XYZ file of C-alpha atoms in Angstrom:
741
model
C -0.351 -22.996 -20.811
C -1.173 -22.557 -24.495
C -2.633 -19.114 -23.711
C 0.469 -18.023 -21.797
C 2.793 -19.254 -24.543
C 0.801 -17.345 -27.143
C 1.000 -14.122 -25.113
C 4.725 -14.472 -24.580
C 5.283 -15.154 -28.276
C 3.235 -12.084 -29.192
C 5.262 -9.794 -26.939
C 8.595 -11.236 -28.020
C 7.610 -10.778 -31.628
C 6.628 -7.163 -30.948
C 10.188 -5.987 -30.280
C 11.745 -7.034 -33.630
C 8.798 -5.483 -35.420
C 9.504 -2.166 -33.759
C 13.162 -2.447 -34.738
C 12.138 -2.719 -38.371
C 9.939 0.353 -38.018
C 12.860 2.276 -36.537
C 15.131 1.204 -39.460
C 18.261 0.768 -37.384
C 21.289 1.584 -39.538
C 23.937 0.133 -37.296
C 24.137 -3.102 -35.416
C 25.789 -3.569 -32.070
C 29.539 -2.864 -32.198
C 32.134 -4.339 -29.935
C 32.486 -0.956 -28.247
C 29.294 0.317 -26.622
C 28.345 3.964 -26.384
C 25.677 3.884 -23.709
C 23.996 6.541 -21.610
C 23.020 5.227 -18.173
C 19.401 4.071 -17.995
C 17.608 5.480 -14.971
C 14.240 4.035 -13.977
C 12.550 6.999 -12.311
C 9.220 5.530 -11.263
C 5.677 6.167 -12.387
C 5.839 9.968 -12.669
C 6.961 11.581 -15.961
C 10.180 13.544 -16.426
C 8.302 16.847 -16.728
C 6.634 17.021 -13.334
C 5.148 20.426 -14.086
C 2.866 18.753 -16.637
C 1.358 16.195 -14.225
C -2.394 16.892 -14.453
C -3.197 16.205 -10.828
C -1.900 16.164 -7.282
C 1.150 14.161 -6.334
C 3.635 14.146 -3.473
C 7.256 12.981 -3.445
C 8.935 11.711 -0.303
C 12.490 11.862 -1.605
C 15.729 10.491 -0.198
C 16.528 13.762 1.544
C 13.168 13.758 3.340
C 13.619 10.134 4.394
C 17.028 10.940 5.861
C 15.752 14.041 7.652
C 12.835 12.208 9.234
C 14.486 8.777 9.783
C 11.045 7.128 9.809
C 10.582 4.067 11.933
C 8.151 2.515 9.447
C 6.026 3.321 6.393
C 3.556 4.966 8.771
C 5.980 7.716 9.795
C 7.296 8.085 6.238
C 3.807 9.000 4.980
C 2.493 11.040 7.911
C 3.596 14.289 6.261
C 1.727 13.539 3.003
C -1.529 15.516 2.705
C -4.697 13.446 2.441
C -3.085 10.320 3.924
C -4.467 8.652 7.056
C -2.314 5.783 8.328
C -3.941 3.731 11.086
C -1.154 2.632 13.414
C -2.547 -0.642 14.725
C 0.743 -2.404 13.982
C 4.039 -1.474 15.576
C 6.435 -1.857 12.691
C 4.424 -1.159 9.542
C 3.562 -4.820 8.925
C 0.111 -5.077 7.355
C -0.013 -1.333 6.794
C -3.393 0.470 6.749
C -3.435 3.555 4.508
C -6.553 5.569 3.732
C -6.614 8.379 1.175
C -9.089 11.272 1.298
C -11.548 9.639 3.654
C -11.497 6.062 2.313
C -11.363 3.139 4.733
C -7.655 2.381 5.316
C -8.121 -1.303 6.210
C -5.125 -3.100 4.640
C -4.802 -0.264 2.068
C -7.259 -2.063 -0.227
C -8.462 1.157 -1.951
C -4.983 2.462 -2.821
C -2.737 0.729 -5.345
C 0.649 -0.112 -3.804
C 3.561 -0.776 -6.170
C 7.304 -1.328 -6.139
C 8.999 0.011 -9.266
C 5.639 -0.182 -11.016
C 4.835 -3.773 -9.912
C 1.729 -4.361 -7.702
C 2.421 -5.454 -4.124
C -0.890 -6.856 -2.860
C -1.507 -10.496 -1.954
C -3.657 -10.632 -5.102
C -4.289 -7.256 -6.797
C -7.806 -8.199 -7.983
C -8.992 -11.018 -5.698
C -7.469 -9.970 -2.357
C -5.917 -6.475 -2.431
C -4.558 -6.633 1.108
C -1.260 -4.983 2.001
C 0.460 -7.542 4.217
C 3.769 -6.470 2.692
C 5.336 -3.141 1.802
C 8.836 -2.458 0.515
C 11.253 -1.992 3.456
C 12.386 1.617 3.716
C 16.022 0.539 3.681
C 15.701 -0.274 -0.038
C 13.625 2.792 -0.950
C 15.116 5.767 -2.781
C 11.867 7.710 -2.833
C 8.096 7.289 -2.459
C 5.691 8.592 -5.115
C 2.106 9.330 -4.045
C -0.281 10.053 -6.934
C -3.907 11.031 -6.294
C -4.928 12.845 -9.479
C -5.691 11.921 -13.071
C -2.142 10.649 -13.609
C -3.553 7.333 -12.355
C -5.096 6.434 -15.698
C -2.021 4.389 -16.696
C -2.269 2.049 -13.700
C -4.765 -0.197 -11.967
C -6.743 -1.705 -10.404
C -7.739 -0.371 -6.952
C -7.257 3.286 -7.919
C -10.286 4.854 -6.228
C -7.878 6.207 -3.620
C -4.742 6.789 -5.658
C -1.373 5.084 -5.972
C 1.782 4.768 -3.899
C 4.937 3.597 -5.671
C 8.134 2.674 -3.824
C 11.114 3.395 -6.066
C 14.136 1.295 -5.141
C 17.759 2.317 -5.510
C 19.336 1.789 -8.951
C 22.262 -0.457 -9.778
C 25.587 1.485 -9.696
C 26.901 2.424 -13.147
C 30.065 4.472 -12.536
C 32.546 1.586 -12.439
C 32.903 1.744 -8.643
C 31.770 -0.505 -5.808
C 29.006 1.089 -3.740
C 27.105 -0.062 -0.712
C 25.496 0.660 2.634
C 25.791 -1.013 6.014
C 23.537 0.068 8.868
C 22.637 -1.103 12.349
C 19.850 0.121 14.632
C 18.826 -0.636 18.186
C 15.966 0.635 20.315
C 13.555 -0.054 23.128
C 10.928 -2.798 22.827
C 13.813 -5.145 21.994
C 14.134 -3.614 18.540
C 17.179 -4.373 16.384
C 17.808 -4.003 12.670
C 20.724 -4.951 10.438
C 20.884 -3.987 6.778
C 23.550 -4.358 4.131
C 23.760 -3.520 0.441
C 26.614 -3.857 -2.014
C 26.750 -3.348 -5.751
C 28.998 -2.505 -8.650
C 28.530 -1.716 -12.315
C 29.747 0.185 -15.340
C 28.477 1.112 -18.796
C 27.821 -2.552 -19.604
C 25.700 -3.226 -16.501
C 26.001 -4.253 -12.899
C 24.616 -6.127 -9.906
C 23.392 -5.100 -6.458
C 22.510 -7.336 -3.481
C 20.541 -6.303 -0.359
C 19.998 -8.153 2.930
C 17.776 -7.104 5.845
C 17.075 -8.608 9.256
C 14.742 -6.852 11.682
C 13.012 -7.898 14.907
C 11.354 -6.487 17.970
C 8.366 -6.480 20.294
C 5.022 -5.096 19.204
C 2.475 -2.787 20.762
C 0.774 -5.428 22.890
C 2.166 -8.178 25.113
C 3.582 -11.235 23.335
C 3.641 -9.439 19.981
C 7.224 -10.074 18.943
C 8.105 -10.197 15.254
C 11.031 -11.064 13.002
C 11.456 -10.376 9.284
C 14.152 -11.194 6.756
C 14.497 -10.060 3.163
C 17.102 -10.746 0.487
C 17.072 -8.945 -2.862
C 19.224 -9.096 -5.982
C 18.932 -6.476 -8.718
C 20.872 -6.542 -11.958
C 21.159 -4.506 -15.129
C 22.603 -5.531 -18.483
C 23.119 -3.000 -21.279
C 22.998 -5.123 -24.423
C 23.610 -2.144 -26.704
C 22.982 1.576 -26.822
C 19.322 0.747 -27.503
C 18.581 -2.341 -25.416
C 18.690 -2.626 -21.625
C 17.605 -5.496 -19.390
C 16.810 -5.001 -15.695
C 16.020 -7.947 -13.396
C 15.122 -8.068 -9.712
C 14.454 -11.087 -7.487
C 13.575 -11.057 -3.802
C 12.726 -13.369 -0.923
C 10.846 -12.145 2.164
C 9.909 -13.996 5.334
C 7.886 -12.818 8.322
C 7.307 -14.659 11.588
C 5.235 -12.651 14.031
C 2.992 -13.302 17.009
C 0.277 -10.863 16.064
C -3.158 -11.212 17.596
C -5.611 -10.159 14.907
C -8.488 -9.856 17.391
C -8.630 -6.688 19.461
C -9.999 -6.131 22.953
C -13.458 -5.533 24.296
C -14.166 -2.270 26.080
C -13.882 -4.031 29.445
C -10.545 -5.637 28.559
C -9.225 -2.378 27.133
C -10.072 -0.561 30.371
C -8.366 -3.311 32.354
C -5.101 -3.308 30.351
C -5.056 -1.857 26.852
C -1.766 -3.587 25.987
C -2.732 -7.120 26.969
C -2.849 -9.993 24.474
C -3.159 -13.227 26.478
C -3.289 -15.363 23.327
C -0.441 -13.471 21.668
C 2.132 -16.112 22.555
C 0.126 -18.698 20.589
C -1.369 -16.514 17.860
C 0.797 -16.237 14.773
C 1.136 -14.605 11.405
C 3.593 -16.269 9.052
C 4.384 -15.085 5.543
C 6.778 -16.138 2.793
C 7.001 -14.066 -0.375
C 9.044 -14.652 -3.548
C 9.104 -12.225 -6.462
C 10.708 -11.869 -9.870
C 10.533 -8.663 -11.929
C 11.980 -8.276 -15.443
C 12.144 -5.185 -17.605
C 13.342 -4.707 -21.175
C 13.870 -1.112 -22.327
C 14.193 -0.621 -26.078
C 15.136 2.941 -27.065
C 14.025 2.792 -30.681
C 15.210 6.343 -31.272
C 15.273 9.636 -29.389
C 11.492 9.929 -29.681
C 10.244 6.359 -29.255
C 10.787 3.944 -26.370
C 9.262 0.513 -25.847
C 9.315 -0.841 -22.290
C 8.197 -4.392 -21.568
C 7.733 -5.440 -17.954
C 7.035 -8.937 -16.653
C 6.526 -9.964 -13.032
C 5.754 -13.003 -10.916
C 4.790 -13.071 -7.225
C 4.258 -16.128 -5.004
C 3.002 -15.504 -1.460
C 2.142 -17.989 1.279
C 0.574 -16.532 4.388
C -0.946 -18.289 7.378
C -2.575 -16.771 10.444
C -3.638 -18.471 13.670
C -6.048 -17.016 16.197
C -7.689 -18.299 19.373
C -10.409 -15.645 19.708
C -13.064 -15.111 17.063
C -14.969 -12.149 18.482
C -13.920 -9.856 21.338
C -16.052 -9.515 24.458
C -18.534 -12.363 24.021
C -18.501 -13.449 27.685
C -20.027 -10.703 29.839
C -17.745 -8.145 28.257
C -14.650 -10.392 28.234
C -13.404 -12.410 25.276
C -13.953 -16.151 25.154
C -11.474 -18.602 23.679
C -12.866 -20.608 20.777
C -11.989 -24.152 19.654
C -11.329 -25.478 23.137
C -12.047 -28.944 24.604
C -14.177 -27.087 27.125
C -15.622 -24.376 24.906
C -16.118 -21.003 26.517
C -12.913 -20.731 28.555
C -12.019 -17.240 29.761
C -9.338 -15.402 27.808
C -6.066 -15.804 29.698
C -2.660 -17.273 28.979
C -3.170 -20.462 30.984
C -6.415 -21.287 29.250
C -4.966 -20.375 25.856
C -2.333 -23.098 26.214
C -5.122 -25.684 26.669
C -6.982 -24.716 23.483
C -6.693 -25.090 19.750
C -7.816 -22.396 17.368
C -8.340 -21.369 13.798
C -5.632 -21.567 11.116
C -6.134 -19.678 7.856
C -3.386 -20.673 5.400
C -3.677 -18.955 2.028
C -1.572 -19.220 -1.116
C -1.453 -16.538 -3.799
C 0.333 -16.520 -7.136
C 0.066 -13.875 -9.808
C 2.003 -12.917 -12.888
C 1.706 -10.338 -15.596
C 3.323 -8.930 -18.694
C 2.991 -5.360 -19.923
C 4.478 -3.747 -23.058
C 4.251 0.054 -23.058
C 5.142 2.486 -25.841
C 6.214 6.076 -25.104
C 6.291 8.371 -28.135
C 7.238 12.031 -28.511
C 5.459 13.411 -31.574
C 3.788 16.402 -33.227
C 1.148 14.484 -35.140
C -1.502 17.181 -34.725
C 0.902 20.082 -35.142
C 1.388 20.279 -31.356
C 4.313 18.867 -29.404
C 3.010 15.832 -27.572
C 3.947 12.839 -25.457
C 1.847 9.717 -26.018
C 1.714 6.606 -23.849
C -0.086 3.445 -24.894
C 0.073 -0.145 -23.759
C -1.665 -3.180 -22.402
C -1.218 -5.614 -19.529
C -2.173 -9.259 -19.213
C -2.472 -10.345 -15.575
C -3.441 -13.691 -14.064
C -3.751 -14.770 -10.450
C -4.694 -17.870 -8.451
C -5.799 -17.877 -4.819
C -6.137 -20.928 -2.572
C -7.935 -20.056 0.667
C -8.212 -22.698 3.395
C -9.277 -22.707 7.012
C -8.714 -25.347 9.717
C -10.431 -25.422 13.118
C -8.900 -27.704 15.732
C -10.259 -28.188 19.284
C -7.059 -29.353 20.968
C -3.690 -27.796 21.829
C -1.929 -29.745 19.089
C -3.887 -27.602 16.657
C -1.556 -24.704 17.416
C 0.747 -26.384 14.872
C -0.212 -25.826 11.236
C 1.416 -29.083 10.145
C -0.730 -30.979 12.673
C -3.872 -29.182 11.494
C -3.192 -30.060 7.866
C -2.468 -33.705 8.661
C -5.187 -34.379 11.252
C -8.314 -32.552 10.066
C -10.106 -31.759 6.840
C -10.306 -28.126 5.788
C -13.221 -26.302 7.353
C -13.112 -24.016 4.334
C -11.506 -24.519 0.930
C -12.028 -21.870 -1.760
C -10.213 -21.441 -5.087
C -10.276 -18.170 -7.028
C -8.806 -17.500 -10.465
C -8.621 -14.067 -12.068
C -7.738 -13.231 -15.651
C -7.480 -9.508 -16.368
C -6.630 -7.549 -19.487
C -5.935 -3.829 -19.223
C -5.616 -1.408 -22.147
C -4.641 2.233 -21.822
C -3.723 5.264 -23.898
C -2.879 8.812 -22.881
C -1.580 11.848 -24.750
C -0.191 15.073 -23.296
C -0.407 18.086 -25.605
C 2.062 20.923 -24.913
C 0.631 24.252 -26.106
C 2.669 27.148 -24.777
C 2.007 27.490 -21.063
C -0.750 24.894 -21.256
C -0.835 21.110 -21.270
C -3.900 19.006 -21.997
C -3.916 15.316 -21.097
C -6.813 13.118 -22.175
C -6.596 9.401 -21.494
C -8.588 6.228 -21.128
C -8.117 2.858 -19.442
C -10.146 -0.290 -20.080
C -10.265 -3.091 -17.505
C -11.572 -6.465 -18.690
C -11.806 -8.959 -15.804
C -12.887 -12.603 -15.601
C -13.213 -14.189 -12.151
C -13.827 -17.872 -11.414
C -14.740 -18.789 -7.845
C -15.121 -22.391 -6.663
C -16.141 -23.222 -3.077
C -14.945 -26.809 -2.511
C -15.707 -26.924 1.219
C -17.628 -24.581 3.497
C -18.530 -24.864 7.171
C -16.782 -28.233 7.120
C -19.004 -29.675 4.375
C -18.247 -30.647 0.788
C -20.097 -28.347 -1.586
C -22.174 -29.997 -4.304
C -24.450 -27.038 -4.945
C -23.947 -25.704 -8.505
C -24.209 -22.204 -7.048
C -20.952 -22.852 -5.198
C -19.204 -22.055 -8.476
C -19.461 -18.703 -10.212
C -17.937 -17.137 -13.310
C -18.040 -13.364 -13.337
C -17.038 -11.182 -16.304
C -17.039 -7.392 -16.414
C -15.528 -4.671 -18.565
C -15.085 -1.084 -17.404
C -14.045 1.979 -19.413
C -12.268 4.549 -17.239
C -11.652 7.928 -18.908
C -9.671 10.827 -17.519
C -8.755 14.363 -18.500
C -6.345 16.860 -16.988
C -5.040 20.323 -17.757
C -2.152 22.407 -16.391
C -1.178 26.046 -16.820
C 2.345 27.304 -16.169
C 2.047 30.995 -17.005
C 3.713 31.972 -13.706
C 7.364 31.105 -13.144
C 7.926 27.855 -11.229
C 4.198 27.495 -10.695
C 1.613 25.063 -12.075
C -2.139 25.361 -11.824
C -3.814 22.012 -12.477
C -7.296 20.602 -12.789
C -8.532 17.156 -13.666
C -11.237 14.558 -13.511
C -10.982 10.789 -13.823
C -12.915 7.632 -13.081
C -11.627 5.350 -10.342
C -12.373 1.646 -10.154
C -12.141 -1.194 -7.629
C -13.604 -4.529 -8.796
C -15.696 -6.688 -6.429
C -13.545 -8.875 -4.216
C -14.532 -12.551 -4.640
C -13.896 -13.325 -0.974
C -16.649 -10.846 -0.074
C -19.203 -12.474 -2.367
C -19.498 -15.740 -0.457
C -22.172 -17.354 1.654
C -19.872 -20.200 2.635
C -21.784 -21.268 5.736
C -23.170 -24.748 5.062
C -23.607 -27.621 2.626
C -25.644 -25.409 0.287
C -23.008 -22.745 -0.072
C -23.466 -20.145 -2.802
C -21.297 -17.618 -4.541
C -23.385 -14.589 -5.397
C -22.548 -11.080 -6.518
C -23.375 -9.410 -3.227
C -21.317 -6.307 -3.868
C -21.131 -4.212 -6.995
C -17.871 -2.699 -8.280
C -16.758 0.502 -6.633
C -16.674 3.308 -9.168
C -15.732 6.862 -8.341
C -15.553 10.172 -10.145
C -12.606 12.172 -8.846
C -12.328 15.943 -9.381
C -9.333 18.133 -8.513
C -8.299 21.766 -8.700
C -4.969 22.898 -7.333
C -1.731 24.822 -7.556
C 1.877 23.895 -6.747
C 4.675 26.432 -6.708
C 8.298 27.211 -5.914
C 7.894 30.809 -7.091
C 9.438 32.306 -3.956
C 13.028 31.372 -3.199
C 13.159 28.814 -0.410
C 9.389 28.329 -0.362
C 7.511 25.338 -1.744
C 3.783 24.797 -1.399
C 0.840 22.920 -2.919
C -2.868 23.186 -2.290
C -5.592 20.990 -3.777
C -9.367 21.099 -3.591
C -10.769 17.623 -4.221
C -14.243 16.221 -4.690
C -14.935 12.479 -4.999
C -18.306 10.860 -5.603
C -18.870 7.104 -5.322
C -21.722 5.315 -7.031
C -21.509 2.196 -4.853
C -18.988 2.427 -2.036
C -18.333 -0.856 -0.199
C -18.285 -0.801 3.604
C -18.200 -3.337 6.408
C -21.724 -4.531 7.134
C -23.522 -4.836 10.476
C -22.649 -8.538 10.835
C -19.243 -10.114 11.318
C -17.169 -10.440 8.152
C -19.913 -9.078 5.900
C -19.482 -6.315 3.340
C -22.256 -4.343 1.679
C -22.661 -1.594 -0.871
C -23.248 1.598 1.039
C -24.667 3.344 -2.013
C -23.649 6.822 -3.086
C -21.123 8.731 -1.008
C -19.201 11.968 -1.239
C -15.794 13.119 -0.010
C -14.839 16.774 -0.398
C -11.893 18.508 1.160
C -8.840 20.718 0.976
C -5.188 19.667 1.145
C -2.254 21.921 1.955
C 1.450 21.107 2.015
C 4.515 23.299 2.134
C 8.028 23.963 3.308
C 10.066 27.086 4.032
C 13.878 26.859 4.093
C 15.108 30.035 5.759
C 18.710 29.184 4.899
C 17.858 29.449 1.211
C 15.662 32.476 1.796
C 18.438 34.434 3.547
C 21.407 32.821 1.733
C 23.014 31.290 4.828
C 24.509 27.844 5.386
C 22.611 27.590 8.677
C 19.174 26.420 7.644
C 16.065 26.524 9.794
C 13.059 25.019 8.072
C 9.360 24.574 8.682
C 7.515 21.800 6.835
C 3.983 20.629 7.212
C 0.734 19.427 5.739
C -2.943 19.816 6.568
C -6.076 18.090 5.270
C -9.611 19.285 5.965
C -12.081 16.602 4.925
C -15.111 18.761 5.536
C -17.484 16.338 3.793
C -17.309 12.521 4.023
C -20.832 11.208 4.061
C -23.302 8.713 2.692
C -25.761 10.415 0.365
C -28.551 7.820 0.500
C -30.226 5.681 3.146
C -29.705 1.903 3.086
C -31.586 0.650 6.139
C -30.676 -3.007 5.518
C -27.003 -2.056 5.877
C -27.807 0.286 8.786
C -26.672 3.267 6.723
C -28.553 6.544 6.767
C -28.224 9.603 4.605
C -25.762 12.061 6.122
C -23.852 9.495 8.195
C -20.113 10.115 8.176
C -17.892 7.508 6.531
C -15.905 5.239 8.854
C -12.249 6.090 9.394
C -12.631 9.532 7.835
C -11.125 12.076 10.274
C -12.074 15.635 9.452
C -8.624 17.009 10.251
C -5.154 15.585 9.593
C -2.093 17.710 10.308
C 1.667 17.356 10.492
C 4.076 20.138 11.451
C 7.876 19.900 11.666
C 10.535 22.382 12.749
C 14.128 21.583 11.824
C 17.660 22.959 11.878
C 20.580 22.008 9.594
C 24.145 23.006 10.491
C 26.883 23.160 7.830
C 29.136 20.764 9.792
C 26.690 17.959 8.954
C 24.348 18.120 11.954
C 20.583 18.374 11.674
C 17.710 18.021 14.114
C 13.940 17.996 13.787
C 10.928 17.980 16.089
C 7.387 17.519 14.889
C 3.814 16.715 15.792
C 1.257 14.604 13.913
C -2.434 15.156 14.658
C -5.484 13.026 13.794
C -8.944 14.284 14.728
C -11.819 12.186 16.009
C -12.979 9.283 13.841
C -15.976 6.996 13.731
C -15.094 3.365 13.064
C -18.407 1.652 12.422
C -21.297 2.762 10.240
C -23.795 1.189 12.642
C -22.829 3.459 15.540
C -24.252 6.921 15.912
C -24.134 8.827 19.146
C -27.454 8.672 20.943
C -28.686 5.552 19.112
C -29.341 2.817 21.704
C -29.898 0.274 18.927
C -26.241 0.443 17.819
C -25.286 -3.012 16.628
C -22.412 -5.042 17.976
C -19.889 -7.201 16.155
C -22.398 -10.027 15.638
C -25.326 -7.732 14.949
C -27.232 -9.093 17.966
C -28.197 -5.998 19.861
C -27.129 -3.706 22.629
C -23.622 -4.885 23.488
C -21.725 -2.832 20.915
C -20.226 -0.478 23.473
C -19.285 -3.410 25.723
C -17.553 -5.305 22.925
C -15.654 -2.261 21.723
C -15.949 -2.774 17.972
C -18.362 0.092 17.436
C -17.981 3.668 18.570
C -15.748 6.638 18.117
C -11.972 6.899 18.093
C -10.863 10.021 20.008
C -8.433 12.489 18.483
C -4.746 12.284 19.291
C -1.482 14.155 18.678
C 1.933 12.476 18.722
C 5.299 14.198 19.110
C 8.316 12.894 17.211
C 11.945 13.973 16.806
C 15.078 13.098 14.837
C 18.786 13.906 15.142
C 21.360 13.179 12.391
C 25.088 13.821 12.287
C 27.307 13.165 9.288
C 30.646 14.981 9.522
C 31.671 16.801 6.353
C 33.644 14.436 4.129
C 32.709 11.385 6.195
C 30.932 8.255 4.964
C 29.382 7.594 8.384
C 26.021 8.890 9.612
C 24.909 8.730 13.251
C 21.197 9.102 13.887
C 18.481 8.756 16.515
C 14.702 9.046 16.307
C 11.802 9.020 18.732
C 8.124 8.566 17.939
C 5.295 9.238 20.361
C 7.893 11.017 22.438
C 5.312 11.962 25.066
C 4.280 8.302 25.463
C 0.670 9.193 24.693
C -1.859 6.408 25.215
C -4.390 6.431 22.398
C -6.889 4.220 20.586
C -5.803 3.407 17.010
C -8.446 1.029 15.684
C -11.712 -0.817 16.377
C -11.804 -3.043 13.275
C -11.566 -6.355 15.194
C -11.875 -4.866 18.649
C -10.079 -2.044 20.423
C -6.380 -1.782 19.568
C -4.045 0.680 21.252
C -1.517 2.711 19.329
C 2.208 2.285 19.792
C 3.817 3.629 22.941
C 7.049 5.622 22.907
C 9.568 4.150 20.483
C 13.165 5.361 20.519
C 15.948 3.986 18.354
C 19.419 4.966 17.290
C 21.797 3.733 14.686
C 24.826 4.135 12.488
C 25.049 3.933 8.707
C 28.163 3.623 6.561
C 27.878 4.512 2.873
C 30.662 3.722 0.433
């Protein structure tokens, strides 16, 4: 507590010191003369100077597409592979440029600049993403603009920018209702008001439905309050608090090949299996406009997440190709609903808390005789993780409260992380050129303590480990704007993902040990590209990227194990563009074509690691060579618009241990020849999904009517093999009405 108090006192003392430096001549008057403060996200005001690739999914694009979940919202972003193993975007899996998408652990997810993971350093798993109803736009950054943020930036960043508090003196709000097949319903409401002195906005969301597989129903609720207070023409306070709750019957274990062939949508334990999550957040921001050239922004955040999952199957296909229920009075019962009701299972309750504080100084200057924008700052971040596991061999164990009261934890692990981040970046503006050097330093201390493992108390000194590492991450980017409305950019930067403590455990007996089994992931990311709106009505961007990993981390040949796969390389080409023929031919009837394409022509391991069953030249898991999205739309001046599109994902390989023609392909437990029977290893065939949207908002009206359909052709396809074979979502159609005031 003494350390936290000292940090808070340091930051609070920093603001008055900057006021003295600015030599304010006037104090706050009774009458305020304030320009509205707009928090725009992580990208700078001058987008043409961004020294790397980025993609904006703005409010207009979200309304045109009416995405059903985050998955559909990002499908048109080049370089993005979203694995649709979940029906409604819960526990989203996003891979960037050939990286494994599992729980988006290689891509930093943020909301208004605040990290969203369960624990950004210790457990970067995306079991929560900002609901689209609250999102004004989505920023995807893959180039050297990442240097100001971290960790987990080997794959880029995605920032969800929420709607601002009203400031025009009027009451504003939104009310929407949606209904669709698979018992889907959604209700959302938002209301807010504010003026030049500040304002308040409140959001409420309730959403439920059935999932992809049988017995996969879900229900979520979220309540958010966001306020702004303009203390003077120089000082602004912004605060946001939210509460989120999820209650879903999601079976984390997939199907064996035999079960998938029998019925790919079955989940006999789904009625008992659960995933419960409760998330509370607080985000504070103080903006101090020292003068027209200097701005100090101090952000503080706190996140408290409790998540608990229950499963009745450990590994798919253990019993002659069919899954066996674990933790039963009569162990080895066949996987069916009747047997599931007679069994217990495995609860994994986990608690995560993290908080951080980050002052950042933005300065416009000409210190070296060149107009420049400088950014410098630091962040102190601390997190605590409490990971438990209970195994109960009776039906009463399906209740978490019973498990906690009746049995001792099978596993009890505590992890504490203390991280300090320092960064500085300067953009030099020299005619048509900009040059942006920058550096980030990550200093991380991790304490891991295994209290119980495999049901036994741990007295081994090796069950406790302190790990300290410091990484310097430089970056440099350049842009040239010598052609009207066109930017040519190039950049290189170091990416970094620290070792995850939960992967560095041998918690399997009374002599448990915590060892550094995996090294940090470090990447060198190169880019060369061009983005342009030179031609009227035409927008396009193309980027050639090349990423080299020193020690990429991949799933190992045994269950739950992770290993360093050594050096790897991802090289490819991204294309994105849109043509608005209405703008091109100056007509109010607009036909448009929008699309993206990614060719990941290289995604391979560069060295052999026989112990991890990795061989030079093997393709990386979940790295499809081709990703494509194409949309054709029409917009009528009366307020009607319609769109039809197709999203394509080429063939993928899920597991590094599977190569066509190798009879020794390992299975989930690493025991031999049953990999193809179990269904965890093997290829994922290519698939293409058709989607469509219709919107109608009469001119002058506040009401919008809309309908969307995804997987319109009801294509059956395999989405994932991570924990067994998981089918993708069937046809989903929904319609709704939204009233904006």
